[in-house]
JSON list of C-alpha atoms in Angstrom, two decimals:
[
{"chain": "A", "resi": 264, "resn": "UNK", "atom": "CA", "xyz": [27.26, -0.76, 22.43]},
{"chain": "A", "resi": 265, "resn": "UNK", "atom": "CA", "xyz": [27.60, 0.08, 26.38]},
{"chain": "A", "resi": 266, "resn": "UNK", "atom": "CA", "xyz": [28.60, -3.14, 26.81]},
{"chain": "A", "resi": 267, "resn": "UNK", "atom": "CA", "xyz": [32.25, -2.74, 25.07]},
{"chain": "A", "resi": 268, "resn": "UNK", "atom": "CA", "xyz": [33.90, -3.81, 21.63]},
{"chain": "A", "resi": 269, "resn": "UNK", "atom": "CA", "xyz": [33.34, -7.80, 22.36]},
{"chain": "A", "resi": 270, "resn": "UNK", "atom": "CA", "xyz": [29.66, -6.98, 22.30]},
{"chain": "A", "resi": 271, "resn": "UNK", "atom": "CA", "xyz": [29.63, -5.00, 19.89]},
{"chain": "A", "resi": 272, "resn": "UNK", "atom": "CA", "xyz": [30.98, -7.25, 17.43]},
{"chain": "A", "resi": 273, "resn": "UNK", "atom": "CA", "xyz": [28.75, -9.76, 18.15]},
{"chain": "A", "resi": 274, "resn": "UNK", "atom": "CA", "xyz": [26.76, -7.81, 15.42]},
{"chain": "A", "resi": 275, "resn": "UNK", "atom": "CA", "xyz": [28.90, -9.39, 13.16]},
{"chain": "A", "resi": 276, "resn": "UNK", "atom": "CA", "xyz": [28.40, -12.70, 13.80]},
{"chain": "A", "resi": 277, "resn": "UNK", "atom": "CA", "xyz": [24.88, -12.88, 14.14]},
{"chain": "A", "resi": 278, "resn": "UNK", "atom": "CA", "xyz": [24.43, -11.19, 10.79]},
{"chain": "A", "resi": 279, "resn": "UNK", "atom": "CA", "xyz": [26.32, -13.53, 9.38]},
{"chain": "A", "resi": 280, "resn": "UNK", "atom": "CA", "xyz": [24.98, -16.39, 11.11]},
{"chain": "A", "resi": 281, "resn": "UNK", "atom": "CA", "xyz": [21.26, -15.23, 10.32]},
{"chain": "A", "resi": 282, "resn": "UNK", "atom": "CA", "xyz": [22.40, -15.24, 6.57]},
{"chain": "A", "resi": 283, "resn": "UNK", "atom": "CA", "xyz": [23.67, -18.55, 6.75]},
{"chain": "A", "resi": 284, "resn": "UNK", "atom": "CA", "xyz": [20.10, -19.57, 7.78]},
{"chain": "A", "resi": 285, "resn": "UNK", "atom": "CA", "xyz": [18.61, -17.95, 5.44]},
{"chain": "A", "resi": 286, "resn": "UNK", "atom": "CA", "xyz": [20.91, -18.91, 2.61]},
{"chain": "A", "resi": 287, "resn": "UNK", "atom": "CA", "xyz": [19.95, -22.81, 3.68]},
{"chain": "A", "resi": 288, "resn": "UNK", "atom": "CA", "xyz": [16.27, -22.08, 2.61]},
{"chain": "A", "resi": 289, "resn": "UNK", "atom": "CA", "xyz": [15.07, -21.29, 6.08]},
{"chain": "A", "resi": 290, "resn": "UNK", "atom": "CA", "xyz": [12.57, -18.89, 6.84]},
{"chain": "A", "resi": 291, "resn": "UNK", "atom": "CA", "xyz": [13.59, -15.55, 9.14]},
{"chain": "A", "resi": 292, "resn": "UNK", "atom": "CA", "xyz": [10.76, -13.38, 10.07]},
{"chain": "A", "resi": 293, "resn": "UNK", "atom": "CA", "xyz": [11.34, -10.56, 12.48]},
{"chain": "A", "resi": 294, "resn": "UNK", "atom": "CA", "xyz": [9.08, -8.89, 15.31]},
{"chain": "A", "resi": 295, "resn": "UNK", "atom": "CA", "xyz": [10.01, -5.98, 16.45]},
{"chain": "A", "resi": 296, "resn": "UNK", "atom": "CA", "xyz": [8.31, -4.37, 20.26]},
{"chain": "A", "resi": 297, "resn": "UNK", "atom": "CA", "xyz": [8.96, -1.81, 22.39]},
{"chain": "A", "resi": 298, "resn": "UNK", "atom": "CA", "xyz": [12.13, -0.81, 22.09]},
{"chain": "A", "resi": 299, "resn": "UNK", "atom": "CA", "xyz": [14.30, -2.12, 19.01]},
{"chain": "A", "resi": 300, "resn": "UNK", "atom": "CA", "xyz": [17.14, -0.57, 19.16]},
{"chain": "A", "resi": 301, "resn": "UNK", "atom": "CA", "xyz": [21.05, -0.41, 18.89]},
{"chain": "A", "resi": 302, "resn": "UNK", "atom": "CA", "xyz": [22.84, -3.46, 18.14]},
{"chain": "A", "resi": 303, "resn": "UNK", "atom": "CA", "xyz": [19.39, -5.58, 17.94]},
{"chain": "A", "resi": 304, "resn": "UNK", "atom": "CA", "xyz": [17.77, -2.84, 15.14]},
{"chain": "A", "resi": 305, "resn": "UNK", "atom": "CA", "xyz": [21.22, -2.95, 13.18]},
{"chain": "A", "resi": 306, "resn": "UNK", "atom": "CA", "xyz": [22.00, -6.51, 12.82]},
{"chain": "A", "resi": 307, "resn": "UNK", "atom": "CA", "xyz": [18.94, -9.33, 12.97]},
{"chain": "A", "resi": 308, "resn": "UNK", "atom": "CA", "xyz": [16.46, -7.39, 13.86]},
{"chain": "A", "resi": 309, "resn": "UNK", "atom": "CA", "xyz": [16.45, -6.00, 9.97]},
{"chain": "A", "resi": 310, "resn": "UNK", "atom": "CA", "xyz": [17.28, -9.10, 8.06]},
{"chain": "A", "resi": 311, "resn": "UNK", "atom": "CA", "xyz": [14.11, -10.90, 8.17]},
{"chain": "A", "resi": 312, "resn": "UNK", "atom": "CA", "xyz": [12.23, -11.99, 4.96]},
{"chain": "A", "resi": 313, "resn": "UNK", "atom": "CA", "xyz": [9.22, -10.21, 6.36]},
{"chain": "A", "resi": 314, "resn": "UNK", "atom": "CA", "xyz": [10.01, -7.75, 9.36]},
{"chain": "A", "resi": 315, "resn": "UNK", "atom": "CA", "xyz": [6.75, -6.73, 11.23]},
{"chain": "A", "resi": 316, "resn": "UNK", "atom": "CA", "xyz": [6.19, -4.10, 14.17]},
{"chain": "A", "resi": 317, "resn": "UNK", "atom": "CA", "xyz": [3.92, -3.66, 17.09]},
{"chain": "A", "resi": 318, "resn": "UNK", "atom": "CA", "xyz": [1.79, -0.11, 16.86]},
{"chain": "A", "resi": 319, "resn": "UNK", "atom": "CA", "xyz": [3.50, 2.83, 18.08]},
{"chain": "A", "resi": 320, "resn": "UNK", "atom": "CA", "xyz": [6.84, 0.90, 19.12]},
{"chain": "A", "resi": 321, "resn": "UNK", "atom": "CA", "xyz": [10.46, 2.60, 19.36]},
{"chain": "A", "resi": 322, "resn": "UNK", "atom": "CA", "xyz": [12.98, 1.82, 17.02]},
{"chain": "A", "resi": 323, "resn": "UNK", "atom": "CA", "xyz": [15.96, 2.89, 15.58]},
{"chain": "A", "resi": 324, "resn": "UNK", "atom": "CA", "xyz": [19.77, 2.48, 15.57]},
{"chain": "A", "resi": 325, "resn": "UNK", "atom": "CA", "xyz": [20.27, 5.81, 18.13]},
{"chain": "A", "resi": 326, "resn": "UNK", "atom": "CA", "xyz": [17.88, 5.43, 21.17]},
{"chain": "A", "resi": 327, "resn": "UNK", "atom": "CA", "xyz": [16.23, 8.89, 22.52]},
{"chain": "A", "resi": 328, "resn": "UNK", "atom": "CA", "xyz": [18.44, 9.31, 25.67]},
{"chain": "A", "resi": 329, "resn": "UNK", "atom": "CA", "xyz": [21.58, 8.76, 24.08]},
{"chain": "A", "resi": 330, "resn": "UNK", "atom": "CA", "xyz": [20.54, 11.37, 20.84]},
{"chain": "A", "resi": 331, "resn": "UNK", "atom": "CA", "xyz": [19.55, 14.39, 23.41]},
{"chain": "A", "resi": 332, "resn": "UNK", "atom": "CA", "xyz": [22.83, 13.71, 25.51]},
{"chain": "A", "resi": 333, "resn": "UNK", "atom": "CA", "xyz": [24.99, 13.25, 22.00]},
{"chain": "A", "resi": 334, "resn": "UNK", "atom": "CA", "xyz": [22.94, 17.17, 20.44]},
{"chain": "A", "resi": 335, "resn": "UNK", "atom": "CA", "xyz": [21.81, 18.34, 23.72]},
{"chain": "A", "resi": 336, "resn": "UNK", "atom": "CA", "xyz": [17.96, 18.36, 22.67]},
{"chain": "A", "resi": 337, "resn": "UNK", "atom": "CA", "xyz": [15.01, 15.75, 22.48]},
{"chain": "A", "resi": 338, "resn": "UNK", "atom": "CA", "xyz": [15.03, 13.02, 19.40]},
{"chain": "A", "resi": 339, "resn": "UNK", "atom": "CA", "xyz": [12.44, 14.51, 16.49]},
{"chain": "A", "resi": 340, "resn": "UNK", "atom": "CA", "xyz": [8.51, 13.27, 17.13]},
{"chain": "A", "resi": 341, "resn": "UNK", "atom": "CA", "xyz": [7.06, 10.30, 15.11]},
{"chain": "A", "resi": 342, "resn": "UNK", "atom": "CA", "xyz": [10.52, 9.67, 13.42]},
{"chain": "A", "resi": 343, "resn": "UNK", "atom": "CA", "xyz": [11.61, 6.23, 15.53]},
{"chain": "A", "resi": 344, "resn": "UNK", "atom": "CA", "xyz": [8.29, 4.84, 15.16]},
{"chain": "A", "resi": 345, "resn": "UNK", "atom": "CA", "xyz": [6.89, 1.51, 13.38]},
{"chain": "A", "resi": 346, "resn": "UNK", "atom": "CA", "xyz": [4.65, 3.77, 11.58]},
{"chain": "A", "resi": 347, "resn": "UNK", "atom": "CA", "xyz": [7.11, 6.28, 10.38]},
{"chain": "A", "resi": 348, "resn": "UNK", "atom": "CA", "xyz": [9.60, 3.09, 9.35]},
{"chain": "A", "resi": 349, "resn": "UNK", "atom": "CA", "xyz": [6.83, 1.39, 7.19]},
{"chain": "A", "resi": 350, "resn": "UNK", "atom": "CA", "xyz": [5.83, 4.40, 5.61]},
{"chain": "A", "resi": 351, "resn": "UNK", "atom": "CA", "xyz": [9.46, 4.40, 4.32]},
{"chain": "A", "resi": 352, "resn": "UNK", "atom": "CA", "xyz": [9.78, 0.55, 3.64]},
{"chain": "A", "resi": 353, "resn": "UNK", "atom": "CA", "xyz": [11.99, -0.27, 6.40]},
{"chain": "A", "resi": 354, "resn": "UNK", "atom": "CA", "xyz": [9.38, -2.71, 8.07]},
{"chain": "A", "resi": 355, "resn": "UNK", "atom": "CA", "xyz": [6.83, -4.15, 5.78]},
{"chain": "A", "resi": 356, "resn": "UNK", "atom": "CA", "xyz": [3.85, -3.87, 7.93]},
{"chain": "A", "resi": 357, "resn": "UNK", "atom": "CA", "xyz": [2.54, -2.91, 11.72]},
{"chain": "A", "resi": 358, "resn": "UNK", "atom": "CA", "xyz": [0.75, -6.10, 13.20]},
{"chain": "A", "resi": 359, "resn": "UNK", "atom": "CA", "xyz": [-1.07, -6.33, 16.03]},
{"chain": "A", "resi": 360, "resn": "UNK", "atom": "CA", "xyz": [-0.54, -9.39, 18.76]},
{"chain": "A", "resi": 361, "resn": "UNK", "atom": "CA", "xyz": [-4.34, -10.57, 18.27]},
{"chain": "A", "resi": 362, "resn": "UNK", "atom": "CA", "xyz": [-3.28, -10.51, 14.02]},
{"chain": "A", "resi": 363, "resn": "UNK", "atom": "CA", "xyz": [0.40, -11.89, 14.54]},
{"chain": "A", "resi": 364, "resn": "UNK", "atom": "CA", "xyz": [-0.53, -15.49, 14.39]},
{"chain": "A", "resi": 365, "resn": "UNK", "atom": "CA", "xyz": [-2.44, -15.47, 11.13]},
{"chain": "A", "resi": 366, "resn": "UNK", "atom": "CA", "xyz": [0.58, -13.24, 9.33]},
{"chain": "A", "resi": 367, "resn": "UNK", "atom": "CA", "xyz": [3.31, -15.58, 10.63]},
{"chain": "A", "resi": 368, "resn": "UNK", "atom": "CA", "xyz": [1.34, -18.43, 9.59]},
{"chain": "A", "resi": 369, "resn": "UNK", "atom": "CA", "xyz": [1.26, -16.59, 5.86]},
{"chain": "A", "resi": 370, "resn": "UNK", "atom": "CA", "xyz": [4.38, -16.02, 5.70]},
{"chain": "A", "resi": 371, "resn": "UNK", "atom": "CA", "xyz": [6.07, -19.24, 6.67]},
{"chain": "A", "resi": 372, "resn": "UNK", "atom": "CA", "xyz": [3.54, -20.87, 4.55]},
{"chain": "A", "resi": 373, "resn": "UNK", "atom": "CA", "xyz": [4.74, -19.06, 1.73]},
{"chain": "A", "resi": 374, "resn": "UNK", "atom": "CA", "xyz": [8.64, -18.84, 2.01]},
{"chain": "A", "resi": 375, "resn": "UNK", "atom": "CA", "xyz": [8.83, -22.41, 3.32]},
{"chain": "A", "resi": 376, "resn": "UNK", "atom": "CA", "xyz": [7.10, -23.60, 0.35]},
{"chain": "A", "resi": 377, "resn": "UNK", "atom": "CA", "xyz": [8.56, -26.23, -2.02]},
{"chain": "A", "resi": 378, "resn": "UNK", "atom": "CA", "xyz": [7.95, -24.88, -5.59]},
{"chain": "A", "resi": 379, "resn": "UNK", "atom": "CA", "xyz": [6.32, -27.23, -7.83]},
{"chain": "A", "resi": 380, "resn": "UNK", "atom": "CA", "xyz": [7.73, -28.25, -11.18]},
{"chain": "A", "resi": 381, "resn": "UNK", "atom": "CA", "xyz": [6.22, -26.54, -14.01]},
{"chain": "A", "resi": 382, "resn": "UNK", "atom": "CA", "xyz": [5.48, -28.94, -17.14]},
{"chain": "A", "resi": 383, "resn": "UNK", "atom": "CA", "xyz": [7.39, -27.07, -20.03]},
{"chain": "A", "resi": 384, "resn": "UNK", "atom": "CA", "xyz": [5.50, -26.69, -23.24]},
{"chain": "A", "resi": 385, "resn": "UNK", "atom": "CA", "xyz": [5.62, -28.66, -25.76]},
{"chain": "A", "resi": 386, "resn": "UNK", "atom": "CA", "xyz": [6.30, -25.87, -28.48]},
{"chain": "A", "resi": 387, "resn": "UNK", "atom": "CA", "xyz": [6.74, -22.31, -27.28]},
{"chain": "A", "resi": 388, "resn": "UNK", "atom": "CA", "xyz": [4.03, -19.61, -28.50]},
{"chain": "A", "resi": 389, "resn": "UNK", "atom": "CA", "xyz": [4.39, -17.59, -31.34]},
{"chain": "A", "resi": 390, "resn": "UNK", "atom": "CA", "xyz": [5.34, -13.92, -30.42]},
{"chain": "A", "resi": 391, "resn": "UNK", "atom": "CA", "xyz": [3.52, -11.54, -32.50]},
{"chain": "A", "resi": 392, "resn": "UNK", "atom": "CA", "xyz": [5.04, -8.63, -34.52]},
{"chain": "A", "resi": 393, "resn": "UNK", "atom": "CA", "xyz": [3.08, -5.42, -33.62]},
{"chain": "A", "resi": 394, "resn": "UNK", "atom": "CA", "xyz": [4.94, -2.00, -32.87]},
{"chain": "A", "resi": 395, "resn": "UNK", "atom": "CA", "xyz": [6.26, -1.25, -29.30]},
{"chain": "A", "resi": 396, "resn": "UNK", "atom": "CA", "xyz": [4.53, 1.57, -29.38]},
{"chain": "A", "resi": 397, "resn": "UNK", "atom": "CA", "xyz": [1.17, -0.91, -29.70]},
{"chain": "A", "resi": 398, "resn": "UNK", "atom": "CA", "xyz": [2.52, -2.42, -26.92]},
{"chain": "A", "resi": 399, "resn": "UNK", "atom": "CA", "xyz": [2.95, 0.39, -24.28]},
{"chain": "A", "resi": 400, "resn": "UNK", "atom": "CA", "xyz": [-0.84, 1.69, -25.57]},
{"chain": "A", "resi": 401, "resn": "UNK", "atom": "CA", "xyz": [-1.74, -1.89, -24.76]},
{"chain": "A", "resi": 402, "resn": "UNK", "atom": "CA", "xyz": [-0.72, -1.80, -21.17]},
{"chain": "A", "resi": 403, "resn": "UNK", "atom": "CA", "xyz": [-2.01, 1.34, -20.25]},
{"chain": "A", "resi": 404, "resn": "UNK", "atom": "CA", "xyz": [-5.91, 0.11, -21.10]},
{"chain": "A", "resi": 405, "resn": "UNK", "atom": "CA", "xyz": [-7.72, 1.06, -18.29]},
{"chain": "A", "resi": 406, "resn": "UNK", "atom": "CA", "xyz": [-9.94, -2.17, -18.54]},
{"chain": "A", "resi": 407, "resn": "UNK", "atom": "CA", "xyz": [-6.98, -4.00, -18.00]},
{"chain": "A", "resi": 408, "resn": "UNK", "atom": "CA", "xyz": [-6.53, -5.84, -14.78]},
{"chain": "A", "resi": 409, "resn": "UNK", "atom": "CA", "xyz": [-4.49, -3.83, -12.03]},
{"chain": "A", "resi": 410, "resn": "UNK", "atom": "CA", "xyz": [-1.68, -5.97, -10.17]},
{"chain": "A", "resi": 411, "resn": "UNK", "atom": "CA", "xyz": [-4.59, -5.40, -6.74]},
{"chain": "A", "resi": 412, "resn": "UNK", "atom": "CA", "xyz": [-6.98, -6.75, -8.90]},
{"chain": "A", "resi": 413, "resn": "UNK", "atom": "CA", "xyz": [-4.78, -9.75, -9.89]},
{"chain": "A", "resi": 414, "resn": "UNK", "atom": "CA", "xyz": [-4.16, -10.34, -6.14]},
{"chain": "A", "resi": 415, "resn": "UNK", "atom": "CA", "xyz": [-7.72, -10.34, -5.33]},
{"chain": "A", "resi": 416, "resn": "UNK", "atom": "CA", "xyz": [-8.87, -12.44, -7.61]},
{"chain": "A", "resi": 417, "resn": "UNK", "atom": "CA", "xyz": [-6.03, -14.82, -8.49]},
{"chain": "A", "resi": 418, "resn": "UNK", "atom": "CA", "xyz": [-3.72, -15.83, -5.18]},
{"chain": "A", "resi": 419, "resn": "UNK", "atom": "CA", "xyz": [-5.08, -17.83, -2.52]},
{"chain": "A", "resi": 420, "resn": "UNK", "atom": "CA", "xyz": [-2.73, -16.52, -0.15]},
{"chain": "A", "resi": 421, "resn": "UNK", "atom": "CA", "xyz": [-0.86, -13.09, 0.11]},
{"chain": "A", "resi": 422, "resn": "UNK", "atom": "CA", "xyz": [1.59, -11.30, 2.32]},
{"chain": "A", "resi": 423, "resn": "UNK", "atom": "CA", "xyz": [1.49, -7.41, 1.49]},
{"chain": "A", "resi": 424, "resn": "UNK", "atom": "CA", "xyz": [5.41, -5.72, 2.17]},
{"chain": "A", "resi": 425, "resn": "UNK", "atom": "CA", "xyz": [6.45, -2.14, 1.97]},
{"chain": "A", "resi": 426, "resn": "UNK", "atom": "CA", "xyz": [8.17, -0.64, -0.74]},
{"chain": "A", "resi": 427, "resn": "UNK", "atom": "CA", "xyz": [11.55, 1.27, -1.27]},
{"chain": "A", "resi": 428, "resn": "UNK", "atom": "CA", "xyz": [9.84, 4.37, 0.62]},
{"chain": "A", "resi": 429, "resn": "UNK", "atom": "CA", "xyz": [10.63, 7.89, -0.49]},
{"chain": "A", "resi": 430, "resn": "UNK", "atom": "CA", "xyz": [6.86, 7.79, -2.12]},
{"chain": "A", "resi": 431, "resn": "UNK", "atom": "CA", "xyz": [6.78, 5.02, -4.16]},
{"chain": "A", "resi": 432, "resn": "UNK", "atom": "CA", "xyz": [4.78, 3.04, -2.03]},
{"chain": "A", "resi": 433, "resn": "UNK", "atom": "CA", "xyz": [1.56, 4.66, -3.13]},
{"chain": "A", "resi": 434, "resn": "UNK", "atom": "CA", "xyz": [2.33, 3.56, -7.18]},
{"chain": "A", "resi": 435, "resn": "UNK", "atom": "CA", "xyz": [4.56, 0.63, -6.24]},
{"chain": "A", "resi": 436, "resn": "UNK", "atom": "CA", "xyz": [2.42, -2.94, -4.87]},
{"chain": "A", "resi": 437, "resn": "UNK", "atom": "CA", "xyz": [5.01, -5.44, -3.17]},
{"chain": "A", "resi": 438, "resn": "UNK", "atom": "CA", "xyz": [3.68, -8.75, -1.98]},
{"chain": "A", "resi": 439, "resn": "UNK", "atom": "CA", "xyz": [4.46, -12.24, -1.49]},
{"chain": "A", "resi": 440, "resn": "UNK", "atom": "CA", "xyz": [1.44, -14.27, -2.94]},
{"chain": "A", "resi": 441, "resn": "UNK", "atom": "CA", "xyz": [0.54, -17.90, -4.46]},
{"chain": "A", "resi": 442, "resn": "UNK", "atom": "CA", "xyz": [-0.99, -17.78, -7.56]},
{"chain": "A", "resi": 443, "resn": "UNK", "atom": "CA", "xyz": [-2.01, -21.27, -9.65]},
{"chain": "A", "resi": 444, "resn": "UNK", "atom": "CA", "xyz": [-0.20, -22.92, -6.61]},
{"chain": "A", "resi": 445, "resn": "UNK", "atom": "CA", "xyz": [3.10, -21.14, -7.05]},
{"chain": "A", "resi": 446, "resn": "UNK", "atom": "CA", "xyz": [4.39, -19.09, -4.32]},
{"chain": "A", "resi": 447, "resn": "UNK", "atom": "CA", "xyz": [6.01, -15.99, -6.23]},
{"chain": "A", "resi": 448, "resn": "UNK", "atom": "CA", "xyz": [6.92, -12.43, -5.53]},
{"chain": "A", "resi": 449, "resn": "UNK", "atom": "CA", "xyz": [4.79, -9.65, -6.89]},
{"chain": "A", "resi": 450, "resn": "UNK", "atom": "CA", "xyz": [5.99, -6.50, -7.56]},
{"chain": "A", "resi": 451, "resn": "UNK", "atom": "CA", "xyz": [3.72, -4.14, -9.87]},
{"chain": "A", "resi": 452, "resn": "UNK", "atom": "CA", "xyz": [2.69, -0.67, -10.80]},
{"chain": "A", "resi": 453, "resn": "UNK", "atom": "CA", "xyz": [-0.49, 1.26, -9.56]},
{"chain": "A", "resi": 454, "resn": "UNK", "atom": "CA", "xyz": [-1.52, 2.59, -12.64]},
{"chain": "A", "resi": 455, "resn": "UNK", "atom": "CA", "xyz": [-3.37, 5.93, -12.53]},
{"chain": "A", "resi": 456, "resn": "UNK", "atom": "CA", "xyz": [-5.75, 7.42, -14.92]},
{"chain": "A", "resi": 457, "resn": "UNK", "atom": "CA", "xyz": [-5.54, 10.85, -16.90]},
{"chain": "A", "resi": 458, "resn": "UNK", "atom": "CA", "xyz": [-7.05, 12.42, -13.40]},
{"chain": "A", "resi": 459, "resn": "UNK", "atom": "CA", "xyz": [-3.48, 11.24, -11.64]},
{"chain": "A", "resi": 460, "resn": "UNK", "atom": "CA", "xyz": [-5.91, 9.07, -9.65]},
{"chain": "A", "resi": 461, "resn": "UNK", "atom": "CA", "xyz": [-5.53, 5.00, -9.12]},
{"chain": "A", "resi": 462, "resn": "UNK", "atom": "CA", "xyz": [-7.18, 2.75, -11.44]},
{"chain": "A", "resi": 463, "resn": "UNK", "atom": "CA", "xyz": [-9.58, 1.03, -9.59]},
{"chain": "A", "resi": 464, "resn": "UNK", "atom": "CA", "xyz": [-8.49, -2.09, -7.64]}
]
């Protein structure tokens, strides 16, 4: 933003060019490091597929020295952190250097991948009539599979994200995973028992 109005509406552009990109099919992961911020933490730096941090880095829109000269005292502790931001599902996970390869190579295995064509069945199966009610008891078995346990035992490859934040990440399981060679996007619920604790898995 220092830089003047031209610069500053280079956000623009690169937004929309990074969308472009994406739109074609083509993967966008994002890195952040010490510092993200300003026009790089508002525009591409936050439009990646899967957006990763570095431990303990800076980021956020408003950088320290400009907040403290804007309110005339020092930024709030642990708020502009990678920590902080994947607690509330703004990044989806902190990744060290050493484990960056191995997540990239996940990821762009995963989002990159051509789908495979499904045979459709030959007849579709019956539904059966029971209540809803039957239903609902039905899903909340506590012998029945939880979507970790699925994970674990069914994809060959998974990439865990954050949630929306705001506390749902500890009921709420986000991940990209392929399962029976089919590279899909899991989203389930952490069931708890009567105890309010999670189901095991």
């Amino acid at each position: 933003m220092q830089e003047g109005t031209v610069a500053f509406l280079q956000m623009v552009k690169i937004a929309a060019a990074v969308k472009l990109s994406k739109r074609a099919g083509l993967p966008y992961l994002g890195y952040l490091r010490n510092p993200t911020t300003g026009g790089v933490f508002a525009s591409w730096g936050s439009l990646g597929h899967v957006t990763v941090a570095e431990p303990g880095v800076l980021i956020g829109f408003l950088g320290p020295r400009v907040y403290e000269l804007l309110y005339g005292e020092p930024f709030p502790s642990d708020i502009q952190t990678a920590e902080n931001l994947q607690r509330h599902g703004v990044i989806d996970a902190i990744v060290t250097l050493d484990g960056l390869q191995l997540t990239l190579n996940r990821a762009l295995t995963m989002i990159a991948d051509v789908p495979k064509l499904i045979p459709t069945p030959q007849r579709p199966e019956p539904i059966p009539d029971v209540p809803a009610w039957n239903s609902v008891m039905g899903s909340r078995r506590p012998e029945r599979p939880s979507v970790a346990q699925v994970l674990r035992h069914g994809a060959t490859d998974r990439v865990l994200l954050s949630g929306p934040g705001h506390g749902e990440a500890a009921t709420t399981l986000l991940a990209l995973a392929r399962l029976a060679g089919q590279t899909a996007v899991v989203i389930g619920q952490q069931r708890k028992d009567g105890g309010n604790r999670p189901v095991s898995g």
